[in-house]
Every structure is written in structure tokens, then in C-alpha cells.
């Protein structure tokens, strides 16, 4: 036995050459091909020229492997003034399985949506169902879209089911239930305001915002230019120094750096603002015992620092607020100088010694100064 090669059935079926048993060669899909028709030739072994042919018709039985679904996508709308119990949409189902005659579909609402439903599903028992309202009126401002999960089952074995989500849009309708508008912009527009009017209003708002931003930018730029001009003025950068030196006492000023650097304090214990009578080496302090009372320890350290002449004077303050203090020449500033040289008294120059004798003669009495006598 062998399959006639002129047909296409040989790719899906095979036959045993001795027994004549037909078997499937590939998986069959009833949804793609429900029936196969091919021929089988039988020949005699002793005489292959003696043959006969017979046609074979194979029908593929259906297996329920696909769940039913909503036949077409629906654009469902509900009016804001809808009443409870109104049917707003009729739905039907389709099954990709080649269902036999009498196939029945059932419709119901999912358990999650059935707790507090805004809509429900009414099954008419003829493979169609209706979407029914459960509220007295709907507001687009509160919620514009509702999603309704609908479960559809078939009657074949094994039972197949699917959940289909339907979208319901709230629209504005007239008193007769005719839909007037379902656009998103209609939620925020009063009755009678067109799309062109909304665009004109938005354009005016954009222009006003642009003017405000430009004005603020110009104000900031002007303020920035004013500040830069003020900084570039050299008169604002004049620094005044009204304090002068402290005279000869500055050379014995206390070194404030000793207070800031602990290393300097440890290396040099001699005070620099007072000349010590004799150089004293730092005393070796006795080690502190572990059980020494803290108050006795602090009191001991205070007494040691009070009697130690080499300890730095931490509470010393050098003041430079007095001009020329300690200098024989007093102040060198010309602010308080006399108006004429005749009113000035230079007799103190004679007390400076022989090195300043020529200077004392020059600024002393005029008759006592003779340039010819200067050597």
C-alpha cells in the first residue's frame, strides 16, 4: 500500500506498506483544515502491474481549545443624565473553535466588579447580552471613563472562558438621550464655548506669560548692570587706615602666636612682653597619681602657674589704639600739626644727644644755627 503522490495528503498522513494502516504524520488543526481527501493505491506483490486505487476522506474532529471573546470592539457611551436600568450596549461573542450547531455563550460580570457595580451585564440567553446602568446619573468631572470586566463562557467540553474589559465613556446628551459631545475638552468648557474660542483664550494666556517673563528678565539685567557699575567705581574701593603704630613700645609687644600654637608654648616658656630677671628652666612636675582627687589636681596646677615666672601670660592683651605712646617724638601725624613752623617747639631735640645736635640747631632758634660752623 502507498499514498498517491499526486495529492497533498502524504505530508500529513503515512501508511504501512504491508498492513495498510493509516497514521498521522503531523499535528492536525481543525481550525486551519477540517477535512483531508487523498488516494491510496494497492498493488500485488507478485505482480506490481495489478493495482487498484481508492479515495480516502478524513474529517478532523473539533477539540474546544479556544475561549470565546467579544466579537468586535465596542465604543460604549453613557449619558450623564442616564437612569438606572437602561441598556446602553448590546454585545455578542465569537469562538475561534469551529463550534457545532447549538453552541451557547453565557455572559456575566466579574466578581470583583459585582461588589459595587456602576454597570451590570444582562444575559439574554441567545448568545447576546446587554450592558445595563445601575446609577442615577454620571458625572464626567468626577470620572470620565469606566472599565467593565465581562466574563464569557462557552458550552463545549472542556468549558473555556475569558474576561473581556469594556470601556464606557461618559458623554453629554440632550433630554432625548442623543449624544452631544464626548470630547475631553467638553468637560471643562461651558455650553456654547467652541474649540476655536478655547484656542484663542489659551493663545492670549501664552502671550501674557511671555510678556511677564520678558519684563522680569529685563529688570534683572538692569539690576545686574547697576551692580557691576557700582563695583567698577574705584571710589568704592578706597580703604582707610586710621590707626597708626604704637611707637617704641611695639618692639616689646606680646607674641600672640604663642597662644595659638601649643608647640611654641612647649618649646619656649619665656614671656616676651616682660624681661625676666633670670632664665629659669621649666620645673619637672611630679606625676599625677591615678587616685588623686580632681579638685586637688586642679588647685595644684593653678598654684604652680601662679608662681611660675616662665608660664605664658594667657590673659595679656596688647593694645595699639594709642598713637605714639612711649615715643619721644610723640605722634608723627600731620593732622594735628600747627599751621606755621614758627609755632612749633623743637627744643626736645637737644635732649636726644650729640648725634641729633645738627638737627636741633636747624630747628632751634634761628640765630644759633650757622651753616659755616657745621662740620
mmCIF file of N, CA and C in Angstrom, residues 218-337:
data_model
loop_
_atom_site.group_PDB
_atom_site.id
_atom_site.type_symbol
_atom_site.label_atom_id
_atom_site.label_comp_id
_atom_site.label_asym_id
_atom_site.label_seq_id
_atom_site.Cartn_x
_atom_site.Cartn_y
_atom_site.Cartn_z
ATOM 1 N N UNK A 218 14.282 91.625 31.822
ATOM 2 C CA UNK A 218 14.870 92.958 31.633
ATOM 3 C C UNK A 218 15.168 93.625 32.966
ATOM 4 N N UNK A 219 14.285 93.468 33.946
ATOM 5 C CA UNK A 219 14.527 94.067 35.265
ATOM 6 C C UNK A 219 15.766 93.462 35.908
ATOM 7 N N UNK A 220 15.928 92.170 35.813
ATOM 8 C CA UNK A 220 17.115 91.530 36.398
ATOM 9 C C UNK A 220 18.388 91.962 35.686
ATOM 10 N N UNK A 221 18.318 92.097 34.368
ATOM 11 C CA UNK A 221 19.503 92.526 33.626
ATOM 12 C C UNK A 221 19.896 93.944 34.001
ATOM 13 N N UNK A 222 18.906 94.815 34.155
ATOM 14 C CA UNK A 222 19.189 96.194 34.535
ATOM 15 C C UNK A 222 19.794 96.269 35.931
ATOM 16 N N UNK A 223 19.269 95.480 36.851
ATOM 17 C CA UNK A 223 19.811 95.469 38.212
ATOM 18 C C UNK A 223 21.237 94.937 38.229
ATOM 19 N N UNK A 224 21.508 93.943 37.414
ATOM 20 C CA UNK A 224 22.855 93.378 37.348
ATOM 21 C C UNK A 224 23.842 94.395 36.793
ATOM 22 N N UNK A 225 23.447 95.136 35.747
ATOM 23 C CA UNK A 225 24.330 96.167 35.196
ATOM 24 C C UNK A 225 24.618 97.251 36.217
ATOM 25 N N UNK A 226 23.626 97.616 37.023
ATOM 26 C CA UNK A 226 23.839 98.651 38.039
ATOM 27 C C UNK A 226 24.840 98.184 39.086
ATOM 28 N N UNK A 227 24.758 96.955 39.509
ATOM 29 C CA UNK A 227 25.693 96.431 40.497
ATOM 30 C C UNK A 227 27.109 96.351 39.947
ATOM 31 N N UNK A 228 27.248 95.978 38.691
ATOM 32 C CA UNK A 228 28.574 95.887 38.094
ATOM 33 C C UNK A 228 29.203 97.264 37.961
ATOM 34 N N UNK A 229 28.387 98.280 37.619
ATOM 35 C CA UNK A 229 28.912 99.642 37.518
ATOM 36 C C UNK A 229 29.368 100.145 38.870
ATOM 37 N N UNK A 230 28.601 99.809 39.925
ATOM 38 C CA UNK A 230 28.984 100.239 41.259
ATOM 39 C C UNK A 230 30.279 99.575 41.711
ATOM 40 N N UNK A 231 30.490 98.300 41.337
ATOM 41 C CA UNK A 231 31.712 97.616 41.733
ATOM 42 C C UNK A 231 32.927 98.133 40.980
ATOM 43 N N UNK A 232 32.719 98.579 39.753
ATOM 44 C CA UNK A 232 33.843 99.059 38.962
ATOM 45 C C UNK A 232 34.278 100.472 39.364
ATOM 46 N N UNK A 233 33.451 101.180 40.131
ATOM 47 C CA UNK A 233 33.814 102.529 40.563
ATOM 48 C C UNK A 233 34.953 102.434 41.571
ATOM 49 N N UNK A 234 36.073 103.105 41.269
ATOM 50 C CA UNK A 234 37.254 102.999 42.126
ATOM 51 C C UNK A 234 37.050 103.699 43.452
ATOM 52 N N UNK A 235 36.102 104.631 43.499
ATOM 53 C CA UNK A 235 35.887 105.341 44.758
ATOM 54 C C UNK A 235 35.315 104.417 45.834
ATOM 55 N N UNK A 236 34.634 103.346 45.397
ATOM 56 C CA UNK A 236 34.093 102.420 46.386
ATOM 57 C C UNK A 236 35.141 101.463 46.922
ATOM 58 N N UNK A 237 36.349 101.466 46.328
ATOM 59 C CA UNK A 237 37.387 100.530 46.742
ATOM 60 C C UNK A 237 38.467 101.192 47.598
ATOM 61 N N UNK A 238 38.268 102.424 48.005
ATOM 62 C CA UNK A 238 39.259 103.103 48.833
ATOM 63 C C UNK A 238 39.210 102.517 50.237
ATOM 64 N N UNK A 239 40.349 102.104 50.754
ATOM 65 C CA UNK A 239 40.442 101.521 52.090
ATOM 66 C C UNK A 239 41.133 102.524 53.000
ATOM 67 N N UNK A 240 40.530 102.862 54.113
ATOM 68 C CA UNK A 240 41.052 103.863 55.040
ATOM 69 C C UNK A 240 41.719 103.163 56.218
ATOM 70 N N UNK A 241 42.916 103.611 56.534
ATOM 71 C CA UNK A 241 43.670 103.114 57.683
ATOM 72 C C UNK A 241 43.834 104.280 58.654
ATOM 73 N N UNK A 242 43.026 104.298 59.707
ATOM 74 C CA UNK A 242 43.050 105.417 60.661
ATOM 75 C C UNK A 242 43.933 105.127 61.864
ATOM 76 N N UNK A 243 44.450 103.906 62.002
ATOM 77 C CA UNK A 243 45.250 103.556 63.173
ATOM 78 C C UNK A 243 46.720 103.549 62.793
ATOM 79 N N UNK A 244 47.541 104.204 63.598
ATOM 80 C CA UNK A 244 48.983 104.211 63.379
ATOM 81 C C UNK A 244 49.670 103.329 64.424
ATOM 82 N N UNK A 245 50.981 103.181 64.279
ATOM 83 C CA UNK A 245 51.722 102.299 65.166
ATOM 84 C C UNK A 245 51.777 102.798 66.595
ATOM 85 N N UNK A 246 52.172 101.895 67.465
ATOM 86 C CA UNK A 246 52.196 102.228 68.883
ATOM 87 C C UNK A 246 53.511 102.797 69.368
ATOM 88 N N UNK A 247 54.443 103.122 68.483
ATOM 89 C CA UNK A 247 55.696 103.742 68.912
ATOM 90 C C UNK A 247 56.722 102.725 69.316
ATOM 91 N N UNK A 248 57.578 103.124 70.202
ATOM 92 C CA UNK A 248 58.689 102.258 70.587
ATOM 93 C C UNK A 248 58.251 101.060 71.415
ATOM 94 N N UNK A 249 57.082 101.151 72.044
ATOM 95 C CA UNK A 249 56.616 100.026 72.846
ATOM 96 C C UNK A 249 56.208 98.831 71.992
ATOM 97 N N UNK A 250 56.036 99.040 70.652
ATOM 98 C CA UNK A 250 55.645 97.942 69.782
ATOM 99 C C UNK A 250 56.707 96.849 69.725
ATOM 100 N N UNK A 251 57.969 97.220 69.963
ATOM 101 C CA UNK A 251 59.048 96.231 69.862
ATOM 102 C C UNK A 251 58.991 95.213 70.984
ATOM 103 N N UNK A 252 58.298 95.575 72.098
ATOM 104 C CA UNK A 252 58.167 94.656 73.222
ATOM 105 C C UNK A 252 56.766 94.050 73.309
ATOM 106 N N UNK A 253 56.064 94.066 72.168
ATOM 107 C CA UNK A 253 54.686 93.555 72.183
ATOM 108 C C UNK A 253 54.665 92.052 72.439
ATOM 109 N N UNK A 254 53.560 91.602 72.979
ATOM 110 C CA UNK A 254 53.416 90.187 73.270
ATOM 111 C C UNK A 254 53.139 89.414 71.987
ATOM 112 N N UNK A 255 53.800 88.281 71.806
ATOM 113 C CA UNK A 255 53.628 87.459 70.605
ATOM 114 C C UNK A 255 52.355 86.623 70.768
ATOM 115 N N UNK A 256 51.300 87.022 70.047
ATOM 116 C CA UNK A 256 50.011 86.310 70.174
ATOM 117 C C UNK A 256 50.090 84.918 69.583
ATOM 118 N N UNK A 257 51.103 84.675 68.708
ATOM 119 C CA UNK A 257 51.241 83.353 68.103
ATOM 120 C C UNK A 257 51.512 82.266 69.117
ATOM 121 N N UNK A 258 52.063 82.618 70.260
ATOM 122 C CA UNK A 258 52.350 81.622 71.285
ATOM 123 C C UNK A 258 51.074 81.032 71.860
ATOM 124 N N UNK A 259 50.012 81.836 71.845
ATOM 125 C CA UNK A 259 48.744 81.342 72.362
ATOM 126 C C UNK A 259 48.052 80.408 71.388
ATOM 127 N N UNK A 260 48.374 80.512 70.102
ATOM 128 C CA UNK A 260 47.674 79.732 69.083
ATOM 129 C C UNK A 260 48.381 78.425 68.772
ATOM 130 N N UNK A 261 49.672 78.343 68.997
ATOM 131 C CA UNK A 261 50.421 77.146 68.661
ATOM 132 C C UNK A 261 50.869 76.456 69.942
ATOM 133 N N UNK A 262 50.286 75.327 70.292
ATOM 134 C CA UNK A 262 50.747 74.610 71.508
ATOM 135 C C UNK A 262 52.199 74.186 71.422
ATOM 136 N N UNK A 263 52.711 73.972 70.218
ATOM 137 C CA UNK A 263 54.102 73.555 70.063
ATOM 138 C C UNK A 263 55.049 74.660 70.503
ATOM 139 N N UNK A 264 54.703 75.915 70.174
ATOM 140 C CA UNK A 264 55.548 77.043 70.580
ATOM 141 C C UNK A 264 55.540 77.198 72.080
ATOM 142 N N UNK A 265 54.352 76.934 72.695
ATOM 143 C CA UNK A 265 54.268 77.074 74.148
ATOM 144 C C UNK A 265 55.166 76.061 74.831
ATOM 145 N N UNK A 266 55.215 74.854 74.293
ATOM 146 C CA UNK A 266 56.041 73.828 74.912
ATOM 147 C C UNK A 266 57.520 74.102 74.705
ATOM 148 N N UNK A 267 57.905 74.685 73.524
ATOM 149 C CA UNK A 267 59.315 74.904 73.240
ATOM 150 C C UNK A 267 59.865 76.158 73.933
ATOM 151 N N UNK A 268 59.034 77.175 74.098
ATOM 152 C CA UNK A 268 59.508 78.447 74.654
ATOM 153 C C UNK A 268 58.555 78.867 75.748
ATOM 154 N N UNK A 269 58.987 78.781 76.989
ATOM 155 C CA UNK A 269 58.162 79.138 78.137
ATOM 156 C C UNK A 269 58.408 80.561 78.619
ATOM 157 N N UNK A 270 59.336 81.292 77.984
ATOM 158 C CA UNK A 270 59.711 82.625 78.469
ATOM 159 C C UNK A 270 58.731 83.642 77.929
ATOM 160 N N UNK A 271 58.255 84.529 78.774
ATOM 161 C CA UNK A 271 57.349 85.602 78.358
ATOM 162 C C UNK A 271 58.137 86.635 77.563
ATOM 163 N N UNK A 272 57.495 87.138 76.499
ATOM 164 C CA UNK A 272 58.175 88.069 75.611
ATOM 165 C C UNK A 272 57.767 89.510 75.860
ATOM 166 N N UNK A 273 56.728 89.723 76.622
ATOM 167 C CA UNK A 273 56.330 91.115 76.882
ATOM 168 C C UNK A 273 56.997 91.685 78.131
ATOM 169 N N UNK A 274 57.574 90.819 79.009
ATOM 170 C CA UNK A 274 58.276 91.280 80.220
ATOM 171 C C UNK A 274 59.635 90.616 80.258
ATOM 172 N N UNK A 275 60.684 91.401 80.461
ATOM 173 C CA UNK A 275 62.030 90.877 80.510
ATOM 174 C C UNK A 275 62.231 90.128 81.821
ATOM 175 N N UNK A 276 62.553 88.837 81.773
ATOM 176 C CA UNK A 276 62.717 88.089 83.027
ATOM 177 C C UNK A 276 64.024 88.467 83.713
ATOM 178 N N UNK A 277 64.007 88.354 85.062
ATOM 179 C CA UNK A 277 65.215 88.665 85.832
ATOM 180 C C UNK A 277 66.296 87.623 85.570
ATOM 181 N N UNK A 278 65.918 86.403 85.550
ATOM 182 C CA UNK A 278 66.902 85.356 85.302
ATOM 183 C C UNK A 278 66.210 84.228 84.543
ATOM 184 N N UNK A 279 66.989 83.538 83.761
ATOM 185 C CA UNK A 279 66.461 82.447 82.963
ATOM 186 C C UNK A 279 66.267 81.223 83.853
ATOM 187 N N UNK A 280 65.015 80.803 83.924
ATOM 188 C CA UNK A 280 64.677 79.660 84.771
ATOM 189 C C UNK A 280 64.211 78.518 83.881
ATOM 190 N N UNK A 281 64.766 77.399 84.145
ATOM 191 C CA UNK A 281 64.354 76.237 83.380
ATOM 192 C C UNK A 281 63.008 75.729 83.889
ATOM 193 N N UNK A 282 62.207 75.175 83.015
ATOM 194 C CA UNK A 282 60.905 74.655 83.471
ATOM 195 C C UNK A 282 61.099 73.533 84.479
ATOM 196 N N UNK A 283 60.271 73.595 85.477
ATOM 197 C CA UNK A 283 60.355 72.599 86.533
ATOM 198 C C UNK A 283 59.661 71.323 86.108
ATOM 199 N N UNK A 284 60.222 70.241 86.562
ATOM 200 C CA UNK A 284 59.615 68.949 86.287
ATOM 201 C C UNK A 284 58.454 68.734 87.259
ATOM 202 N N UNK A 285 57.276 68.609 86.705
ATOM 203 C CA UNK A 285 56.098 68.447 87.551
ATOM 204 C C UNK A 285 56.000 66.987 87.997
ATOM 205 N N UNK A 286 55.654 66.779 89.237
ATOM 206 C CA UNK A 286 55.513 65.392 89.704
ATOM 207 C C UNK A 286 54.366 64.709 88.982
ATOM 208 N N UNK A 287 54.548 63.453 88.692
ATOM 209 C CA UNK A 287 53.460 62.723 88.014
ATOM 210 C C UNK A 287 52.228 62.644 88.899
ATOM 211 N N UNK A 288 51.101 62.660 88.243
ATOM 212 C CA UNK A 288 49.823 62.634 88.957
ATOM 213 C C UNK A 288 49.423 61.187 89.185
ATOM 214 N N UNK A 289 49.084 60.895 90.400
ATOM 215 C CA UNK A 289 48.654 59.549 90.706
ATOM 216 C C UNK A 289 47.236 59.319 90.202
ATOM 217 N N UNK A 290 46.948 58.081 89.977
ATOM 218 C CA UNK A 290 45.644 57.759 89.407
ATOM 219 C C UNK A 290 44.510 58.053 90.363
ATOM 220 N N UNK A 291 44.789 57.958 91.670
ATOM 221 C CA UNK A 291 43.722 58.149 92.646
ATOM 222 C C UNK A 291 43.680 59.572 93.194
ATOM 223 N N UNK A 292 44.369 60.510 92.547
ATOM 224 C CA UNK A 292 44.368 61.902 93.013
ATOM 225 C C UNK A 292 43.005 62.521 92.754
ATOM 226 N N UNK A 293 42.529 63.277 93.732
ATOM 227 C CA UNK A 293 41.247 63.936 93.570
ATOM 228 C C UNK A 293 41.353 65.028 92.500
ATOM 229 N N UNK A 294 40.323 65.166 91.671
ATOM 230 C CA UNK A 294 40.356 66.131 90.555
ATOM 231 C C UNK A 294 40.446 67.563 91.071
ATOM 232 N N UNK A 295 39.765 67.874 92.144
ATOM 233 C CA UNK A 295 39.804 69.239 92.663
ATOM 234 C C UNK A 295 41.184 69.577 93.197
ATOM 235 N N UNK A 296 41.821 68.628 93.900
ATOM 236 C CA UNK A 296 43.186 68.880 94.380
ATOM 237 C C UNK A 296 44.151 69.009 93.211
ATOM 238 N N UNK A 297 43.927 68.217 92.166
ATOM 239 C CA UNK A 297 44.820 68.294 90.998
ATOM 240 C C UNK A 297 44.723 69.664 90.329
ATOM 241 N N UNK A 298 43.493 70.167 90.134
ATOM 242 C CA UNK A 298 43.322 71.492 89.510
ATOM 243 C C UNK A 298 43.908 72.588 90.393
ATOM 244 N N UNK A 299 43.684 72.520 91.711
ATOM 245 C CA UNK A 299 44.212 73.537 92.629
ATOM 246 C C UNK A 299 45.739 73.543 92.599
ATOM 247 N N UNK A 300 46.345 72.355 92.536
ATOM 248 C CA UNK A 300 47.806 72.271 92.481
ATOM 249 C C UNK A 300 48.346 72.912 91.202
ATOM 250 N N UNK A 301 47.685 72.645 90.075
ATOM 251 C CA UNK A 301 48.145 73.221 88.814
ATOM 252 C C UNK A 301 47.977 74.749 88.801
ATOM 253 N N UNK A 302 46.932 75.257 89.396
ATOM 254 C CA UNK A 302 46.741 76.710 89.479
ATOM 255 C C UNK A 302 47.848 77.365 90.296
ATOM 256 N N UNK A 303 48.202 76.762 91.418
ATOM 257 C CA UNK A 303 49.276 77.339 92.233
ATOM 258 C C UNK A 303 50.604 77.310 91.499
ATOM 259 N N UNK A 304 50.886 76.226 90.773
ATOM 260 C CA UNK A 304 52.135 76.148 90.029
ATOM 261 C C UNK A 304 52.228 77.223 88.946
ATOM 262 N N UNK A 305 51.138 77.482 88.252
ATOM 263 C CA UNK A 305 51.175 78.509 87.209
ATOM 264 C C UNK A 305 51.193 79.919 87.775
ATOM 265 N N UNK A 306 50.620 80.119 88.954
ATOM 266 C CA UNK A 306 50.643 81.458 89.559
ATOM 267 C C UNK A 306 52.046 81.860 89.981
ATOM 268 N N UNK A 307 52.858 80.929 90.481
ATOM 269 C CA UNK A 307 54.194 81.248 90.984
ATOM 270 C C UNK A 307 55.274 81.007 89.944
ATOM 271 N N UNK A 308 54.917 80.474 88.774
ATOM 272 C CA UNK A 308 55.917 80.167 87.753
ATOM 273 C C UNK A 308 56.111 81.388 86.858
ATOM 274 N N UNK A 309 57.297 82.045 86.890
ATOM 275 C CA UNK A 309 57.509 83.248 86.040
ATOM 276 C C UNK A 309 57.671 82.888 84.558
ATOM 277 N N UNK A 310 57.930 81.641 84.252
ATOM 278 C CA UNK A 310 58.134 81.268 82.846
ATOM 279 C C UNK A 310 56.835 80.871 82.149
ATOM 280 N N UNK A 311 55.729 80.826 82.886
ATOM 281 C CA UNK A 311 54.459 80.433 82.257
ATOM 282 C C UNK A 311 53.952 81.557 81.361
ATOM 283 N N UNK A 312 53.398 81.230 80.225
ATOM 284 C CA UNK A 312 52.890 82.293 79.328
ATOM 285 C C UNK A 312 51.695 82.991 79.940
ATOM 286 N N UNK A 313 51.638 84.277 79.695
ATOM 287 C CA UNK A 313 50.564 85.097 80.249
ATOM 288 C C UNK A 313 49.376 85.030 79.284
ATOM 289 N N UNK A 314 48.458 84.148 79.556
ATOM 290 C CA UNK A 314 47.351 83.920 78.618
ATOM 291 C C UNK A 314 46.347 85.063 78.628
ATOM 292 N N UNK A 315 46.267 85.802 79.746
ATOM 293 C CA UNK A 315 45.275 86.871 79.796
ATOM 294 C C UNK A 315 45.888 88.232 79.480
ATOM 295 N N UNK A 316 47.057 88.246 78.824
ATOM 296 C CA UNK A 316 47.685 89.505 78.436
ATOM 297 C C UNK A 316 47.045 90.020 77.154
ATOM 298 N N UNK A 317 46.878 91.320 77.067
ATOM 299 C CA UNK A 317 46.257 91.951 75.894
ATOM 300 C C UNK A 317 47.103 93.155 75.498
ATOM 301 N N UNK A 318 47.619 93.123 74.278
ATOM 302 C CA UNK A 318 48.395 94.242 73.741
ATOM 303 C C UNK A 318 47.467 95.183 73.004
ATOM 304 N N UNK A 319 47.419 96.433 73.416
ATOM 305 C CA UNK A 319 46.515 97.419 72.824
ATOM 306 C C UNK A 319 47.320 98.399 71.976
ATOM 307 N N UNK A 320 46.848 98.641 70.766
ATOM 308 C CA UNK A 320 47.527 99.547 69.832
ATOM 309 C C UNK A 320 46.621 100.714 69.448
ATOM 310 N N UNK A 321 45.709 101.033 70.320
ATOM 311 C CA UNK A 321 44.757 102.083 69.982
ATOM 312 C C UNK A 321 45.289 103.490 70.264
ATOM 313 N N UNK A 322 46.469 103.603 70.920
ATOM 314 C CA UNK A 322 47.002 104.920 71.265
ATOM 315 C C UNK A 322 48.171 105.245 70.358
ATOM 316 N N UNK A 323 48.102 106.359 69.708
ATOM 317 C CA UNK A 323 49.089 106.748 68.707
ATOM 318 C C UNK A 323 50.326 107.339 69.383
ATOM 319 N N UNK A 324 51.475 106.734 69.063
ATOM 320 C CA UNK A 324 52.741 107.312 69.505
ATOM 321 C C UNK A 324 53.024 107.180 70.968
ATOM 322 N N UNK A 325 52.352 106.305 71.683
ATOM 323 C CA UNK A 325 52.590 106.194 73.120
ATOM 324 C C UNK A 325 53.989 105.628 73.369
ATOM 325 N N UNK A 326 54.738 106.294 74.268
ATOM 326 C CA UNK A 326 56.069 105.841 74.599
ATOM 327 C C UNK A 326 57.163 106.370 73.697
ATOM 328 N N UNK A 327 56.826 107.081 72.659
ATOM 329 C CA UNK A 327 57.834 107.635 71.756
ATOM 330 C C UNK A 327 58.176 109.061 72.172
ATOM 331 N N UNK A 328 59.480 109.374 72.125
ATOM 332 C CA UNK A 328 59.912 110.734 72.485
ATOM 333 C C UNK A 328 59.372 111.732 71.479
ATOM 334 N N UNK A 329 59.293 111.312 70.195
ATOM 335 C CA UNK A 329 58.799 112.227 69.159
ATOM 336 C C UNK A 329 57.298 112.337 69.162
ATOM 337 N N UNK A 330 56.645 111.540 70.005
ATOM 338 C CA UNK A 330 55.188 111.518 70.062
ATOM 339 C C UNK A 330 54.598 111.205 68.677
ATOM 340 N N UNK A 331 53.495 111.815 68.336
ATOM 341 C CA UNK A 331 52.820 111.482 67.093
ATOM 342 C C UNK A 331 53.552 112.078 65.904
ATOM 343 N N UNK A 332 53.668 111.254 64.806
ATOM 344 C CA UNK A 332 54.255 111.737 63.563
ATOM 345 C C UNK A 332 53.201 112.159 62.566
ATOM 346 N N UNK A 333 51.942 112.147 62.963
ATOM 347 C CA UNK A 333 50.868 112.515 62.048
ATOM 348 C C UNK A 333 50.831 114.015 61.864
ATOM 349 N N UNK A 334 50.497 114.434 60.665
ATOM 350 C CA UNK A 334 50.399 115.867 60.348
ATOM 351 C C UNK A 334 48.988 116.388 60.518
ATOM 352 N N UNK A 335 48.097 115.560 61.034
ATOM 353 C CA UNK A 335 46.709 116.023 61.166
ATOM 354 C C UNK A 335 46.609 117.114 62.222
ATOM 355 N N UNK A 336 47.263 116.876 63.366
ATOM 356 C CA UNK A 336 47.193 117.842 64.468
ATOM 357 C C UNK A 336 48.392 118.782 64.489
ATOM 358 N N UNK A 337 49.129 118.890 63.415
ATOM 359 C CA UNK A 337 50.290 119.786 63.378
ATOM 360 C C UNK A 337 49.845 121.242 63.365
#
